[in-house]
GROMACS .gro file of N, CA, C and O in nm:
model
  532
    1UNK      N    1  -2.935  -4.399   2.496
    1UNK     CA    2  -2.962  -4.290   2.634
    1UNK      C    3  -2.827  -4.308   2.702
    1UNK      O    4  -2.707  -4.360   2.696
    2UNK      N    5  -2.857  -4.210   2.798
    2UNK     CA    6  -2.707  -4.129   2.835
    2UNK      C    7  -2.717  -4.214   3.000
    2UNK      O    8  -2.840  -4.154   3.028
    3UNK      N    9  -2.648  -4.252   3.104
    3UNK     CA   10  -2.686  -4.260   3.219
    3UNK      C   11  -2.553  -4.187   3.290
    3UNK      O   12  -2.397  -4.195   3.252
    4UNK      N   13  -2.613  -4.118   3.399
    4UNK     CA   14  -2.504  -4.053   3.459
    4UNK      C   15  -2.499  -4.169   3.615
    4UNK      O   16  -2.600  -4.152   3.647
    5UNK      N   17  -2.391  -4.176   3.683
    5UNK     CA   18  -2.421  -4.237   3.797
    5UNK      C   19  -2.353  -4.101   3.885
    5UNK      O   20  -2.208  -4.110   3.849
    6UNK      N   21  -2.383  -4.070   4.039
    6UNK     CA   22  -2.242  -4.043   4.111
    6UNK      C   23  -2.300  -4.100   4.292
    6UNK      O   24  -2.387  -4.218   4.247
    7UNK      N   25  -2.194  -4.121   4.353
    7UNK     CA   26  -2.231  -4.183   4.503
    7UNK      C   27  -2.188  -4.113   4.570
    7UNK      O   28  -2.120  -3.997   4.606
    8UNK      N   29  -2.160  -4.170   4.677
    8UNK     CA   30  -2.082  -4.161   4.827
    8UNK      C   31  -1.978  -4.086   4.816
    8UNK      O   32  -1.901  -4.165   4.771
    9UNK      N   33  -1.949  -4.034   4.911
    9UNK     CA   34  -1.783  -3.953   4.916
    9UNK      C   35  -1.694  -4.089   4.895
    9UNK      O   36  -1.626  -4.059   4.883
   10UNK      N   37  -1.733  -4.184   5.024
   10UNK     CA   38  -1.635  -4.301   5.060
   10UNK      C   39  -1.655  -4.395   4.934
   10UNK      O   40  -1.587  -4.485   4.916
   11UNK      N   41  -1.720  -4.388   4.821
   11UNK     CA   42  -1.716  -4.476   4.741
   11UNK      C   43  -1.624  -4.455   4.623
   11UNK      O   44  -1.499  -4.377   4.581
   12UNK      N   45  -1.480  -4.564   4.628
   12UNK     CA   46  -1.388  -4.546   4.513
   12UNK      C   47  -1.419  -4.543   4.363
   12UNK      O   48  -1.310  -4.459   4.308
   13UNK      N   49  -1.500  -4.545   4.312
   13UNK     CA   50  -1.504  -4.533   4.233
   13UNK      C   51  -1.652  -4.471   4.159
   13UNK      O   52  -1.766  -4.566   4.222
   14UNK      N   53  -1.713  -4.429   4.054
   14UNK     CA   54  -1.838  -4.394   4.034
   14UNK      C   55  -1.862  -4.524   3.872
   14UNK      O   56  -1.987  -4.520   3.891
   15UNK      N   57  -1.794  -4.600   3.844
   15UNK     CA   58  -1.808  -4.673   3.787
   15UNK      C   59  -1.877  -4.833   3.817
   15UNK      O   60  -1.962  -4.847   3.731
   16UNK      N   61  -1.840  -4.879   3.905
   16UNK     CA   62  -1.895  -5.004   3.988
   16UNK      C   63  -1.935  -4.997   4.102
   16UNK      O   64  -1.844  -4.902   4.203
   17UNK      N   65  -2.042  -4.967   4.140
   17UNK     CA   66  -2.128  -4.924   4.247
   17UNK      C   67  -2.205  -5.066   4.335
   17UNK      O   68  -2.267  -5.082   4.306
   18UNK      N   69  -2.150  -5.087   4.472
   18UNK     CA   70  -2.239  -5.254   4.478
   18UNK      C   71  -2.264  -5.203   4.618
   18UNK      O   72  -2.216  -5.110   4.748
   19UNK      N   73  -2.391  -5.234   4.626
   19UNK     CA   74  -2.488  -5.186   4.748
   19UNK      C   75  -2.497  -5.317   4.788
   19UNK      O   76  -2.556  -5.406   4.752
   20UNK      N   77  -2.525  -5.342   4.919
   20UNK     CA   78  -2.524  -5.437   5.012
   20UNK      C   79  -2.632  -5.467   5.080
   20UNK      O   80  -2.675  -5.343   5.158
   21UNK      N   81  -2.710  -5.564   5.070
   21UNK     CA   82  -2.825  -5.556   5.125
   21UNK      C   83  -2.801  -5.577   5.256
   21UNK      O   84  -2.762  -5.606   5.346
   22UNK      N   85  -2.896  -5.486   5.375
   22UNK     CA   86  -2.850  -5.465   5.471
   22UNK      C   87  -2.807  -5.293   5.530
   22UNK      O   88  -2.771  -5.270   5.637
   23UNK      N   89  -2.795  -5.255   5.447
   23UNK     CA   90  -2.716  -5.116   5.439
   23UNK      C   91  -2.814  -4.992   5.432
   23UNK      O   92  -2.921  -5.044   5.319
   24UNK      N   93  -2.815  -4.892   5.459
   24UNK     CA   94  -2.910  -4.797   5.448
   24UNK      C   95  -2.856  -4.695   5.328
   24UNK      O   96  -2.759  -4.668   5.373
   25UNK      N   97  -2.932  -4.704   5.205
   25UNK     CA   98  -2.891  -4.627   5.142
   25UNK      C   99  -2.998  -4.513   5.028
   25UNK      O  100  -3.088  -4.613   5.034
   26UNK      N  101  -2.983  -4.411   5.020
   26UNK     CA  102  -3.068  -4.336   4.956
   26UNK      C  103  -3.020  -4.310   4.800
   26UNK      O  104  -2.944  -4.322   4.771
   27UNK      N  105  -3.131  -4.327   4.714
   27UNK     CA  106  -3.166  -4.291   4.601
   27UNK      C  107  -3.215  -4.199   4.564
   27UNK      O  108  -3.323  -4.177   4.613
   28UNK      N  109  -3.166  -4.058   4.445
   28UNK     CA  110  -3.211  -3.958   4.442
   28UNK      C  111  -3.195  -4.041   4.253
   28UNK      O  112  -3.094  -4.028   4.259
   29UNK      N  113  -3.325  -4.028   4.172
   29UNK     CA  114  -3.305  -4.081   4.037
   29UNK      C  115  -3.379  -3.973   3.953
   29UNK      O  116  -3.483  -3.942   4.006
   30UNK      N  117  -3.293  -3.899   3.890
   30UNK     CA  118  -3.377  -3.816   3.753
   30UNK      C  119  -3.382  -3.891   3.643
   30UNK      O  120  -3.326  -3.940   3.610
   31UNK      N  121  -3.514  -3.921   3.545
   31UNK     CA  122  -3.533  -3.999   3.415
   31UNK      C  123  -3.608  -3.907   3.363
   31UNK      O  124  -3.710  -3.833   3.385
   32UNK      N  125  -3.553  -3.861   3.255
   32UNK     CA  126  -3.567  -3.801   3.122
   32UNK      C  127  -3.638  -3.895   3.042
   32UNK      O  128  -3.546  -3.994   2.951
   33UNK      N  129  -3.766  -3.881   3.017
   33UNK     CA  130  -3.813  -4.015   2.922
   33UNK      C  131  -3.860  -3.921   2.775
   33UNK      O  132  -3.875  -3.804   2.736
   34UNK      N  133  -3.834  -4.072   2.682
   34UNK     CA  134  -3.931  -4.052   2.545
   34UNK      C  135  -4.021  -3.993   2.550
   34UNK      O  136  -4.120  -3.913   2.490
   35UNK      N  137  -4.128  -4.051   2.553
   35UNK     CA  138  -4.253  -4.072   2.595
   35UNK      C  139  -4.341  -4.003   2.680
   35UNK      O  140  -4.349  -4.071   2.845
   36UNK      N  141  -4.356  -3.888   2.719
   36UNK     CA  142  -4.428  -3.787   2.771
   36UNK      C  143  -4.548  -3.841   2.873
   36UNK      O  144  -4.603  -3.827   2.968
   37UNK      N  145  -4.640  -3.940   2.750
   37UNK     CA  146  -4.763  -3.938   2.837
   37UNK      C  147  -4.788  -4.056   2.956
   37UNK      O  148  -4.851  -4.079   3.049
   38UNK      N  149  -4.634  -4.109   3.014
   38UNK     CA  150  -4.651  -4.206   3.085
   38UNK      C  151  -4.629  -4.115   3.244
   38UNK      O  152  -4.690  -4.165   3.316
   39UNK      N  153  -4.569  -3.988   3.212
   39UNK     CA  154  -4.576  -3.909   3.296
   39UNK      C  155  -4.697  -3.826   3.396
   39UNK      O  156  -4.673  -3.758   3.490
   40UNK      N  157  -4.783  -3.845   3.301
   40UNK     CA  158  -4.910  -3.808   3.322
   40UNK      C  159  -5.038  -3.970   3.335
   40UNK      O  160  -5.156  -3.934   3.360
   41UNK      N  161  -4.976  -4.058   3.367
   41UNK     CA  162  -5.063  -4.190   3.341
   41UNK      C  163  -5.024  -4.218   3.530
   41UNK      O  164  -4.950  -4.324   3.543
   42UNK      N  165  -5.097  -4.159   3.611
   42UNK     CA  166  -5.120  -4.241   3.756
   42UNK      C  167  -5.154  -4.353   3.768
   42UNK      O  168  -5.001  -4.420   3.859
   43UNK      N  169  -5.231  -4.425   3.713
   43UNK     CA  170  -5.226  -4.576   3.752
   43UNK      C  171  -5.090  -4.676   3.672
   43UNK      O  172  -5.035  -4.725   3.780
   44UNK      N  173  -5.043  -4.619   3.590
   44UNK     CA  174  -4.924  -4.668   3.529
   44UNK      C  175  -4.805  -4.655   3.612
   44UNK      O  176  -4.702  -4.706   3.630
   45UNK      N  177  -4.757  -4.511   3.654
   45UNK     CA  178  -4.668  -4.460   3.754
   45UNK      C  179  -4.688  -4.547   3.857
   45UNK      O  180  -4.578  -4.615   3.932
   46UNK      N  181  -4.798  -4.571   3.960
   46UNK     CA  182  -4.791  -4.676   4.065
   46UNK      C  183  -4.784  -4.805   4.050
   46UNK      O  184  -4.701  -4.843   4.128
   47UNK      N  185  -4.825  -4.858   3.942
   47UNK     CA  186  -4.789  -5.012   3.856
   47UNK      C  187  -4.626  -5.011   3.875
   47UNK      O  188  -4.556  -5.124   3.950
   48UNK      N  189  -4.568  -4.914   3.819
   48UNK     CA  190  -4.454  -4.941   3.802
   48UNK      C  191  -4.374  -4.951   3.961
   48UNK      O  192  -4.244  -4.986   3.973
   49UNK      N  193  -4.430  -4.874   4.050
   49UNK     CA  194  -4.378  -4.825   4.166
   49UNK      C  195  -4.380  -4.950   4.261
   49UNK      O  196  -4.259  -5.033   4.316
   50UNK      N  197  -4.483  -5.052   4.188
   50UNK     CA  198  -4.574  -5.201   4.315
   50UNK      C  199  -4.463  -5.313   4.204
   50UNK      O  200  -4.396  -5.360   4.306
   51UNK      N  201  -4.396  -5.298   4.082
   51UNK     CA  202  -4.339  -5.349   4.042
   51UNK      C  203  -4.172  -5.360   4.107
   51UNK      O  204  -4.117  -5.473   4.141
   52UNK      N  205  -4.135  -5.237   4.089
   52UNK     CA  206  -4.018  -5.184   4.154
   52UNK      C  207  -4.030  -5.296   4.319
   52UNK      O  208  -3.905  -5.328   4.326
   53UNK      N  209  -4.099  -5.253   4.391
   53UNK     CA  210  -4.109  -5.269   4.506
   53UNK      C  211  -4.104  -5.436   4.507
   53UNK      O  212  -4.068  -5.482   4.615
   54UNK      N  213  -4.177  -5.519   4.437
   54UNK     CA  214  -4.128  -5.658   4.443
   54UNK      C  215  -4.017  -5.703   4.391
   54UNK      O  216  -4.038  -5.796   4.443
   55UNK      N  217  -3.964  -5.633   4.304
   55UNK     CA  218  -3.835  -5.657   4.254
   55UNK      C  219  -3.727  -5.666   4.335
   55UNK      O  220  -3.659  -5.744   4.361
   56UNK      N  221  -3.769  -5.589   4.464
   56UNK     CA  222  -3.674  -5.558   4.540
   56UNK      C  223  -3.696  -5.616   4.686
   56UNK      O  224  -3.635  -5.579   4.761
   57UNK      N  225  -3.809  -5.704   4.695
   57UNK     CA  226  -3.853  -5.778   4.798
   57UNK      C  227  -3.919  -5.697   4.895
   57UNK      O  228  -3.887  -5.698   5.053
   58UNK      N  229  -3.988  -5.618   4.872
   58UNK     CA  230  -4.063  -5.479   4.962
   58UNK      C  231  -4.156  -5.504   5.024
   58UNK      O  232  -4.251  -5.582   4.918
   59UNK      N  233  -4.216  -5.479   5.109
   59UNK     CA  234  -4.334  -5.535   5.182
   59UNK      C  235  -4.399  -5.364   5.171
   59UNK      O  236  -4.372  -5.260   5.221
   60UNK      N  237  -4.489  -5.342   5.080
   60UNK     CA  238  -4.587  -5.226   5.086
   60UNK      C  239  -4.692  -5.178   5.212
   60UNK      O  240  -4.787  -5.329   5.171
   61UNK      N  241  -4.660  -5.074   5.236
   61UNK     CA  242  -4.777  -5.070   5.362
   61UNK      C  243  -4.858  -5.034   5.322
   61UNK      O  244  -4.999  -5.023   5.388
   62UNK      N  245  -4.848  -4.903   5.243
   62UNK     CA  246  -4.955  -4.815   5.195
   62UNK      C  247  -4.938  -4.743   5.067
   62UNK      O  248  -4.813  -4.736   5.030
   63UNK      N  249  -4.984  -4.700   4.995
   63UNK     CA  250  -4.985  -4.614   4.852
   63UNK      C  251  -5.016  -4.483   4.877
   63UNK      O  252  -5.168  -4.495   4.917
   64UNK      N  253  -5.024  -4.342   4.805
   64UNK     CA  254  -5.076  -4.266   4.792
   64UNK      C  255  -5.071  -4.189   4.645
   64UNK      O  256  -4.892  -4.214   4.621
   65UNK      N  257  -5.144  -4.145   4.623
   65UNK     CA  258  -5.065  -4.019   4.481
   65UNK      C  259  -5.197  -3.917   4.457
   65UNK      O  260  -5.293  -3.927   4.502
   66UNK      N  261  -5.174  -3.839   4.364
   66UNK     CA  262  -5.232  -3.680   4.349
   66UNK      C  263  -5.160  -3.673   4.231
   66UNK      O  264  -5.083  -3.705   4.167
   67UNK      N  265  -5.280  -3.583   4.134
   67UNK     CA  266  -5.269  -3.592   3.955
   67UNK      C  267  -5.299  -3.370   4.000
   67UNK      O  268  -5.406  -3.336   4.048
   68UNK      N  269  -5.160  -3.344   3.945
   68UNK     CA  270  -5.164  -3.193   3.938
   68UNK      C  271  -5.277  -3.131   3.842
   68UNK      O  272  -5.312  -3.213   3.715
   69UNK      N  273  -5.344  -3.030   3.831
   69UNK     CA  274  -5.406  -2.990   3.744
   69UNK      C  275  -5.309  -2.942   3.601
   69UNK      O  276  -5.381  -2.973   3.494
   70UNK      N  277  -5.179  -2.986   3.609
   70UNK     CA  278  -5.128  -2.963   3.440
   70UNK      C  279  -5.119  -3.145   3.400
   70UNK      O  280  -4.998  -3.157   3.323
   71UNK      N  281  -5.140  -3.245   3.524
   71UNK     CA  282  -5.153  -3.358   3.458
   71UNK      C  283  -5.024  -3.430   3.530
   71UNK      O  284  -4.982  -3.560   3.532
   72UNK      N  285  -4.940  -3.360   3.597
   72UNK     CA  286  -4.840  -3.398   3.666
   72UNK      C  287  -4.853  -3.515   3.788
   72UNK      O  288  -5.001  -3.476   3.851
   73UNK      N  289  -4.783  -3.593   3.841
   73UNK     CA  290  -4.820  -3.737   3.948
   73UNK      C  291  -4.724  -3.688   4.041
   73UNK      O  292  -4.605  -3.733   4.030
   74UNK      N  293  -4.757  -3.719   4.177
   74UNK     CA  294  -4.676  -3.723   4.273
   74UNK      C  295  -4.734  -3.857   4.298
   74UNK      O  296  -4.833  -3.902   4.313
   75UNK      N  297  -4.651  -3.973   4.335
   75UNK     CA  298  -4.705  -4.097   4.376
   75UNK      C  299  -4.596  -4.166   4.500
   75UNK      O  300  -4.461  -4.131   4.554
   76UNK      N  301  -4.683  -4.255   4.586
   76UNK     CA  302  -4.515  -4.273   4.722
   76UNK      C  303  -4.622  -4.417   4.733
   76UNK      O  304  -4.743  -4.422   4.749
   77UNK      N  305  -4.527  -4.530   4.728
   77UNK     CA  306  -4.549  -4.653   4.799
   77UNK      C  307  -4.469  -4.619   4.989
   77UNK      O  308  -4.363  -4.563   4.982
   78UNK      N  309  -4.521  -4.617   5.038
   78UNK     CA  310  -4.482  -4.703   5.225
   78UNK      C  311  -4.478  -4.776   5.219
   78UNK      O  312  -4.514  -4.901   5.245
   79UNK      N  313  -4.331  -4.804   5.244
   79UNK     CA  314  -4.280  -4.961   5.250
   79UNK      C  315  -4.214  -4.960   5.398
   79UNK      O  316  -4.188  -4.904   5.480
   80UNK      N  317  -4.184  -5.119   5.420
   80UNK     CA  318  -4.192  -5.107   5.615
   80UNK      C  319  -4.069  -5.083   5.593
   80UNK      O  320  -3.948  -5.163   5.480
   81UNK      N  321  -3.996  -4.989   5.703
   81UNK     CA  322  -3.875  -4.970   5.729
   81UNK      C  323  -3.833  -4.840   5.618
   81UNK      O  324  -3.691  -4.806   5.562
   82UNK      N  325  -3.897  -4.837   5.509
   82UNK     CA  326  -3.836  -4.729   5.417
   82UNK      C  327  -3.984  -4.641   5.286
   82UNK      O  328  -4.090  -4.671   5.315
   83UNK      N  329  -3.975  -4.583   5.214
   83UNK     CA  330  -4.009  -4.522   5.125
   83UNK      C  331  -3.954  -4.535   4.931
   83UNK      O  332  -3.873  -4.559   4.927
   84UNK      N  333  -4.068  -4.518   4.882
   84UNK     CA  334  -4.065  -4.483   4.749
   84UNK      C  335  -4.143  -4.393   4.688
   84UNK      O  336  -4.255  -4.404   4.693
   85UNK      N  337  -4.096  -4.325   4.610
   85UNK     CA  338  -4.189  -4.198   4.561
   85UNK      C  339  -4.131  -4.161   4.422
   85UNK      O  340  -4.005  -4.171   4.349
   86UNK      N  341  -4.253  -4.117   4.402
   86UNK     CA  342  -4.216  -4.052   4.213
   86UNK      C  343  -4.270  -3.919   4.208
   86UNK      O  344  -4.385  -3.924   4.287
   87UNK      N  345  -4.233  -3.827   4.124
   87UNK     CA  346  -4.303  -3.684   4.123
   87UNK      C  347  -4.259  -3.669   3.967
   87UNK      O  348  -4.130  -3.705   3.933
   88UNK      N  349  -4.357  -3.604   3.886
   88UNK     CA  350  -4.341  -3.591   3.748
   88UNK      C  351  -4.319  -3.486   3.735
   88UNK      O  352  -4.446  -3.348   3.812
   89UNK      N  353  -4.279  -3.420   3.599
   89UNK     CA  354  -4.252  -3.283   3.522
   89UNK      C  355  -4.297  -3.322   3.409
   89UNK      O  356  -4.200  -3.303   3.309
   90UNK      N  357  -4.417  -3.321   3.340
   90UNK     CA  358  -4.435  -3.354   3.237
   90UNK      C  359  -4.370  -3.263   3.097
   90UNK      O  360  -4.328  -3.280   3.052
   91UNK      N  361  -4.389  -3.072   3.130
   91UNK     CA  362  -4.293  -3.032   3.092
   91UNK      C  363  -4.162  -2.992   3.056
   91UNK      O  364  -4.126  -2.935   2.947
   92UNK      N  365  -4.082  -3.127   3.173
   92UNK     CA  366  -3.988  -3.121   3.125
   92UNK      C  367  -3.967  -3.243   3.072
   92UNK      O  368  -3.823  -3.272   3.062
   93UNK      N  369  -4.011  -3.356   3.059
   93UNK     CA  370  -4.019  -3.505   2.992
   93UNK      C  371  -3.936  -3.551   3.110
   93UNK      O  372  -3.879  -3.661   3.134
   94UNK      N  373  -3.934  -3.506   3.259
   94UNK     CA  374  -3.881  -3.556   3.401
   94UNK      C  375  -4.006  -3.660   3.466
   94UNK      O  376  -4.098  -3.593   3.520
   95UNK      N  377  -3.915  -3.728   3.547
   95UNK     CA  378  -3.950  -3.806   3.696
   95UNK      C  379  -3.838  -3.805   3.733
   95UNK      O  380  -3.729  -3.834   3.714
   96UNK      N  381  -3.896  -3.773   3.851
   96UNK     CA  382  -3.791  -3.774   3.919
   96UNK      C  383  -3.856  -3.903   4.077
   96UNK      O  384  -3.914  -3.919   4.120
   97UNK      N  385  -3.722  -3.975   4.104
   97UNK     CA  386  -3.756  -4.117   4.181
   97UNK      C  387  -3.690  -4.069   4.311
   97UNK      O  388  -3.556  -4.026   4.300
   98UNK      N  389  -3.728  -4.085   4.422
   98UNK     CA  390  -3.647  -4.108   4.529
   98UNK      C  391  -3.685  -4.284   4.586
   98UNK      O  392  -3.809  -4.259   4.653
   99UNK      N  393  -3.563  -4.310   4.673
   99UNK     CA  394  -3.586  -4.418   4.737
   99UNK      C  395  -3.511  -4.464   4.869
   99UNK      O  396  -3.373  -4.387   4.844
  100UNK      N  397  -3.551  -4.485   4.958
  100UNK     CA  398  -3.467  -4.532   5.087
  100UNK      C  399  -3.478  -4.682   5.099
  100UNK      O  400  -3.619  -4.719   5.121
  101UNK      N  401  -3.392  -4.743   5.076
  101UNK     CA  402  -3.368  -4.861   5.073
  101UNK      C  403  -3.292  -4.899   5.257
  101UNK      O  404  -3.180  -4.853   5.251
  102UNK      N  405  -3.361  -5.031   5.315
  102UNK     CA  406  -3.257  -5.063   5.430
  102UNK      C  407  -3.311  -5.197   5.412
  102UNK      O  408  -3.425  -5.256   5.388
  103UNK      N  409  -3.194  -5.248   5.512
  103UNK     CA  410  -3.247  -5.423   5.515
  103UNK      C  411  -3.251  -5.465   5.399
  103UNK      O  412  -3.108  -5.497   5.334
  104UNK      N  413  -3.382  -5.603   5.412
  104UNK     CA  414  -3.324  -5.692   5.267
  104UNK      C  415  -3.358  -5.635   5.154
  104UNK      O  416  -3.371  -5.709   5.067
  105UNK      N  417  -3.404  -5.541   5.148
  105UNK     CA  418  -3.474  -5.419   5.024
  105UNK      C  419  -3.312  -5.448   4.926
  105UNK      O  420  -3.207  -5.431   5.007
  106UNK      N  421  -3.337  -5.476   4.836
  106UNK     CA  422  -3.246  -5.461   4.704
  106UNK      C  423  -3.309  -5.332   4.633
  106UNK      O  424  -3.387  -5.339   4.494
  107UNK      N  425  -3.243  -5.210   4.672
  107UNK     CA  426  -3.255  -5.074   4.586
  107UNK      C  427  -3.247  -5.122   4.457
  107UNK      O  428  -3.263  -5.016   4.347
  108UNK      N  429  -3.081  -5.175   4.419
  108UNK     CA  430  -3.044  -5.155   4.284
  108UNK      C  431  -3.160  -5.277   4.178
  108UNK      O  432  -3.168  -5.201   4.079
  109UNK      N  433  -3.209  -5.394   4.230
  109UNK     CA  434  -3.327  -5.411   4.181
  109UNK      C  435  -3.433  -5.334   4.112
  109UNK      O  436  -3.527  -5.306   4.051
  110UNK      N  437  -3.466  -5.255   4.259
  110UNK     CA  438  -3.585  -5.172   4.266
  110UNK      C  439  -3.586  -5.070   4.117
  110UNK      O  440  -3.661  -5.048   4.055
  111UNK      N  441  -3.455  -4.993   4.156
  111UNK     CA  442  -3.411  -4.886   4.027
  111UNK      C  443  -3.389  -4.968   3.924
  111UNK      O  444  -3.479  -4.899   3.830
  112UNK      N  445  -3.327  -5.079   3.892
  112UNK     CA  446  -3.329  -5.128   3.753
  112UNK      C  447  -3.482  -5.140   3.705
  112UNK      O  448  -3.504  -5.127   3.596
  113UNK      N  449  -3.554  -5.197   3.795
  113UNK     CA  450  -3.686  -5.211   3.713
  113UNK      C  451  -3.784  -5.058   3.695
  113UNK      O  452  -3.854  -5.074   3.546
  114UNK      N  453  -3.763  -4.983   3.804
  114UNK     CA  454  -3.810  -4.844   3.695
  114UNK      C  455  -3.730  -4.821   3.627
  114UNK      O  456  -3.780  -4.726   3.501
  115UNK      N  457  -3.607  -4.817   3.572
  115UNK     CA  458  -3.543  -4.777   3.479
  115UNK      C  459  -3.608  -4.827   3.341
  115UNK      O  460  -3.672  -4.813   3.225
  116UNK      N  461  -3.624  -4.949   3.327
  116UNK     CA  462  -3.651  -5.048   3.232
  116UNK      C  463  -3.804  -5.001   3.186
  116UNK      O  464  -3.826  -5.032   3.089
  117UNK      N  465  -3.864  -5.017   3.319
  117UNK     CA  466  -4.019  -4.961   3.287
  117UNK      C  467  -4.037  -4.822   3.186
  117UNK      O  468  -4.190  -4.782   3.118
  118UNK      N  469  -3.955  -4.706   3.197
  118UNK     CA  470  -3.944  -4.575   3.230
  118UNK      C  471  -3.950  -4.540   3.077
  118UNK      O  472  -3.963  -4.481   2.982
  119UNK      N  473  -3.831  -4.626   3.046
  119UNK     CA  474  -3.742  -4.653   2.896
  119UNK      C  475  -3.666  -4.509   2.872
  119UNK      O  476  -3.717  -4.415   2.758
  120UNK      N  477  -3.585  -4.450   2.949
  120UNK     CA  478  -3.543  -4.316   2.952
  120UNK      C  479  -3.422  -4.263   2.829
  120UNK      O  480  -3.392  -4.385   2.769
  121UNK      N  481  -3.426  -4.220   2.809
  121UNK     CA  482  -3.356  -4.150   2.721
  121UNK      C  483  -3.210  -4.112   2.768
  121UNK      O  484  -3.117  -4.097   2.697
  122UNK      N  485  -3.199  -4.062   2.874
  122UNK     CA  486  -3.094  -4.001   3.018
  122UNK      C  487  -3.149  -4.036   3.144
  122UNK      O  488  -3.321  -4.063   3.178
  123UNK      N  489  -3.085  -4.068   3.248
  123UNK     CA  490  -3.076  -4.145   3.360
  123UNK      C  491  -2.999  -4.070   3.408
  123UNK      O  492  -2.863  -4.089   3.381
  124UNK      N  493  -3.020  -4.025   3.572
  124UNK     CA  494  -2.925  -3.997   3.675
  124UNK      C  495  -2.913  -4.055   3.777
  124UNK      O  496  -3.042  -4.027   3.851
  125UNK      N  497  -2.830  -4.145   3.844
  125UNK     CA  498  -2.871  -4.193   3.930
  125UNK      C  499  -2.758  -4.180   4.081
  125UNK      O  500  -2.640  -4.195   4.014
  126UNK      N  501  -2.814  -4.108   4.114
  126UNK     CA  502  -2.739  -4.078   4.293
  126UNK      C  503  -2.745  -4.147   4.388
  126UNK      O  504  -2.872  -4.197   4.434
  127UNK      N  505  -2.663  -4.193   4.489
  127UNK     CA  506  -2.683  -4.313   4.593
  127UNK      C  507  -2.575  -4.273   4.701
  127UNK      O  508  -2.507  -4.223   4.675
  128UNK      N  509  -2.689  -4.261   4.814
  128UNK     CA  510  -2.626  -4.183   4.900
  128UNK      C  511  -2.616  -4.319   5.031
  128UNK      O  512  -2.713  -4.347   5.061
  129UNK      N  513  -2.458  -4.339   5.058
  129UNK     CA  514  -2.518  -4.446   5.193
  129UNK      C  515  -2.507  -4.398   5.284
  129UNK      O  516  -2.426  -4.252   5.324
  130UNK      N  517  -2.582  -4.435   5.407
  130UNK     CA  518  -2.619  -4.353   5.497
  130UNK      C  519  -2.570  -4.452   5.664
  130UNK      O  520  -2.613  -4.566   5.637
  131UNK      N  521  -2.556  -4.379   5.731
  131UNK     CA  522  -2.537  -4.421   5.872
  131UNK      C  523  -2.625  -4.495   5.933
  131UNK      O  524  -2.704  -4.390   5.968
  132UNK      N  525  -2.617  -4.633   5.997
  132UNK     CA  526  -2.686  -4.656   6.108
  132UNK      C  527  -2.625  -4.677   6.222
  132UNK      O  528  -2.717  -4.729   6.351
  133UNK      N  529  -2.500  -4.667   6.232
  133UNK     CA  530  -2.416  -4.703   6.336
  133UNK      C  531  -2.331  -4.572   6.368
  133UNK      O  532  -2.279  -4.472   6.320
   0.00000   0.00000   0.00000
């Protein structure tokens, strides 16, 4: 598996990235999977998002999803003070994950749970620290 990581401009290194609970951080994650069937399984994808939310101590307020004619899935968890989404492209073996983590949420644990559950061939994780002051 190939892992690529990028961080905000102010990060001293891309090797070790420390995100502290209480900071506002956006995650954009591209996941290329071995088994494309997960990318068209709406319930499995929502289950992965729910497990990630639990791992990161998130409070789920609502969820929604849609399956497109080609089987691609968009799923969303509305979290207290944030959100977690997945958009899939089965034709590219690709899932895009977007997470806005703030407060007591642990975005790193959430992304780790998603990564473990999807079993990627390759993953790119971008983190953007966002200012709240």
